[in-house]
PDB file of C-alpha atoms in Angstrom:
ATOM      1  CA  UNK A   1      20.587  -3.630 -79.391  1.00 93.00           C
ATOM      2  CA  UNK A   2      23.328  -6.250 -78.892  1.00 96.00           C
ATOM      3  CA  UNK A   3      22.416  -9.772 -78.391  1.00 96.00           C
ATOM      4  CA  UNK A   4      24.905 -12.389 -77.167  1.00 97.00           C
ATOM      5  CA  UNK A   5      25.107 -15.882 -76.090  1.00 98.00           C
ATOM      6  CA  UNK A   6      27.676 -16.620 -73.396  1.00 98.00           C
ATOM      7  CA  UNK A   7      28.778 -20.016 -72.946  1.00 98.00           C
ATOM      8  CA  UNK A   8      30.081 -20.899 -69.480  1.00 98.00           C
ATOM      9  CA  UNK A   9      32.100 -23.708 -67.925  1.00 97.00           C
ATOM     10  CA  UNK A  10      31.465 -23.845 -64.223  1.00 97.00           C
ATOM     11  CA  UNK A  11      33.313 -25.675 -61.341  1.00 95.00           C
ATOM     12  CA  UNK A  12      31.713 -28.770 -59.987  1.00 93.00           C
ATOM     13  CA  UNK A  13      29.008 -28.132 -57.584  1.00 95.00           C
ATOM     14  CA  UNK A  14      28.603 -24.431 -58.629  1.00 96.00           C
ATOM     15  CA  UNK A  15      26.097 -24.619 -61.574  1.00 97.00           C
ATOM     16  CA  UNK A  16      22.987 -23.769 -59.713  1.00 97.00           C
ATOM     17  CA  UNK A  17      24.392 -20.832 -57.686  1.00 97.00           C
ATOM     18  CA  UNK A  18      26.122 -19.361 -60.891  1.00 97.00           C
ATOM     19  CA  UNK A  19      22.915 -19.872 -62.776  1.00 98.00           C
ATOM     20  CA  UNK A  20      20.869 -18.077 -60.134  1.00 97.00           C
ATOM     21  CA  UNK A  21      23.441 -15.215 -59.910  1.00 97.00           C
ATOM     22  CA  UNK A  22      23.736 -14.757 -63.593  1.00 97.00           C
ATOM     23  CA  UNK A  23      19.870 -14.537 -63.920  1.00 97.00           C
ATOM     24  CA  UNK A  24      20.008 -11.515 -61.578  1.00 96.00           C
ATOM     25  CA  UNK A  25      22.456  -9.612 -63.595  1.00 96.00           C
ATOM     26  CA  UNK A  26      20.919  -6.593 -65.644  1.00 96.00           C
ATOM     27  CA  UNK A  27      21.024  -7.421 -69.407  1.00 97.00           C
ATOM     28  CA  UNK A  28      20.991 -11.355 -68.852  1.00 97.00           C
ATOM     29  CA  UNK A  29      17.546 -12.508 -70.469  1.00 97.00           C
ATOM     30  CA  UNK A  30      17.837 -16.266 -69.933  1.00 97.00           C
ATOM     31  CA  UNK A  31      20.103 -18.728 -68.330  1.00 98.00           C
ATOM     32  CA  UNK A  32      20.238 -22.413 -69.456  1.00 98.00           C
ATOM     33  CA  UNK A  33      21.824 -25.451 -67.942  1.00 98.00           C
ATOM     34  CA  UNK A  34      23.063 -27.487 -70.852  1.00 98.00           C
ATOM     35  CA  UNK A  35      24.789 -30.897 -71.780  1.00 97.00           C
ATOM     36  CA  UNK A  36      27.960 -30.910 -73.645  1.00 96.00           C
ATOM     37  CA  UNK A  37      31.292 -29.112 -73.459  1.00 97.00           C
ATOM     38  CA  UNK A  38      29.682 -26.189 -71.508  1.00 98.00           C
ATOM     39  CA  UNK A  39      27.526 -26.157 -68.350  1.00 98.00           C
ATOM     40  CA  UNK A  40      25.419 -23.061 -68.720  1.00 98.00           C
ATOM     41  CA  UNK A  41      24.494 -20.633 -71.611  1.00 98.00           C
ATOM     42  CA  UNK A  42      23.285 -17.192 -70.884  1.00 98.00           C
ATOM     43  CA  UNK A  43      21.395 -15.072 -73.297  1.00 97.00           C
ATOM     44  CA  UNK A  44      22.212 -11.449 -73.096  1.00 98.00           C
ATOM     45  CA  UNK A  45      20.701  -8.343 -74.530  1.00 97.00           C
ATOM     46  CA  UNK A  46      22.280  -4.931 -73.922  1.00 97.00           C
ATOM     47  CA  UNK A  47      22.219  -1.542 -75.727  1.00 97.00           C
ATOM     48  CA  UNK A  48      25.784  -1.421 -76.865  1.00 97.00           C
ATOM     49  CA  UNK A  49      29.046  -3.511 -77.174  1.00 96.00           C
ATOM     50  CA  UNK A  50      30.660  -1.599 -74.342  1.00 97.00           C
ATOM     51  CA  UNK A  51      27.734  -2.812 -72.195  1.00 97.00           C
ATOM     52  CA  UNK A  52      28.359  -6.235 -73.058  1.00 97.00           C
ATOM     53  CA  UNK A  53      32.189  -5.785 -72.319  1.00 96.00           C
ATOM     54  CA  UNK A  54      31.277  -4.438 -68.868  1.00 96.00           C
ATOM     55  CA  UNK A  55      28.902  -7.398 -68.182  1.00 96.00           C
ATOM     56  CA  UNK A  56      31.536 -10.052 -69.133  1.00 95.00           C
ATOM     57  CA  UNK A  57      34.691  -8.423 -67.775  1.00 93.00           C
ATOM     58  CA  UNK A  58      33.282  -6.575 -64.640  1.00 94.00           C
ATOM     59  CA  UNK A  59      30.061  -8.467 -63.509  1.00 94.00           C
ATOM     60  CA  UNK A  60      30.703 -12.077 -64.516  1.00 92.00           C
ATOM     61  CA  UNK A  61      34.273 -12.090 -63.365  1.00 88.00           C
ATOM     62  CA  UNK A  62      33.013 -11.332 -59.803  1.00 91.00           C
ATOM     63  CA  UNK A  63      31.010 -14.548 -59.829  1.00 94.00           C
ATOM     64  CA  UNK A  64      32.719 -17.267 -58.000  1.00 94.00           C
ATOM     65  CA  UNK A  65      32.582 -20.707 -59.862  1.00 96.00           C
ATOM     66  CA  UNK A  66      33.061 -19.729 -63.520  1.00 96.00           C
ATOM     67  CA  UNK A  67      36.065 -21.262 -64.839  1.00 95.00           C
ATOM     68  CA  UNK A  68      35.790 -20.272 -68.547  1.00 95.00           C
ATOM     69  CA  UNK A  69      33.490 -18.388 -70.955  1.00 95.00           C
ATOM     70  CA  UNK A  70      33.072 -18.017 -74.729  1.00 97.00           C
ATOM     71  CA  UNK A  71      31.000 -15.111 -75.920  1.00 97.00           C
ATOM     72  CA  UNK A  72      29.099 -15.332 -79.233  1.00 97.00           C
ATOM     73  CA  UNK A  73      27.669 -12.059 -80.633  1.00 97.00           C
ATOM     74  CA  UNK A  74      24.636 -12.324 -82.737  1.00 96.00           C
ATOM     75  CA  UNK A  75      24.619 -10.510 -86.165  1.00 95.00           C
ATOM     76  CA  UNK A  76      21.109 -11.165 -87.157  1.00 88.00           C
ATOM     77  CA  UNK A  77      18.041 -13.091 -85.913  1.00 85.00           C
ATOM     78  CA  UNK A  78      16.235 -15.723 -88.067  1.00 85.00           C
ATOM     79  CA  UNK A  79      13.119 -17.401 -86.754  1.00 78.00           C
ATOM     80  CA  UNK A  80      10.487 -19.421 -88.354  1.00 74.00           C
ATOM     81  CA  UNK A  81       7.991 -16.528 -87.896  1.00 71.00           C
ATOM     82  CA  UNK A  82      10.372 -13.993 -89.582  1.00 63.00           C
ATOM     83  CA  UNK A  83      11.116 -16.489 -92.714  1.00 58.00           C
ATOM     84  CA  UNK A  84       7.319 -17.365 -93.076  1.00 65.00           C
ATOM     85  CA  UNK A  85       6.479 -13.492 -93.031  1.00 65.00           C
ATOM     86  CA  UNK A  86       8.940 -12.701 -95.571  1.00 61.00           C
ATOM     87  CA  UNK A  87       7.805 -15.383 -97.984  1.00 64.00           C
ATOM     88  CA  UNK A  88       4.062 -14.471 -97.450  1.00 65.00           C
ATOM     89  CA  UNK A  89       5.121 -10.938 -98.669  1.00 63.00           C
ATOM     90  CA  UNK A  90       6.675 -12.374-101.738  1.00 58.00           C
ATOM     91  CA  UNK A  91      10.217 -11.559-100.649  1.00 54.00           C
ATOM     92  CA  UNK A  92      12.914 -13.555-102.755  1.00 56.00           C
ATOM     93  CA  UNK A  93      15.774 -15.092-100.699  1.00 53.00           C
TER      94      UNK A  93
END
C-alpha cells in the first residue's frame, strides 16, 4: 500500500469544485482545504506506485483549476497509538 499527500495550488474560485472532484477520485481518501502556500491537501492510498502515477498524471491533470501539485510519498507511519503500543511492549527506540 502506498500513501501519499498531494499538495495542490488551485486557481482563484476553483477550490471547492476541485476539492469535490478530487474526493470522487478512486484512491483519494481525504481532501483538506488549508492555509499557507497550498490551497488543498489530498491524502491518497493506492496499491502501487504505478497507481499513484496514474492518479497524478492522468486523473488529476484532467481536473480544471489545478495550477500546481507537489506529491509527498510516505515511507512510514508514526502515530501516538503506535508509539504508545511499542513502549508498552518494552520496545527500545
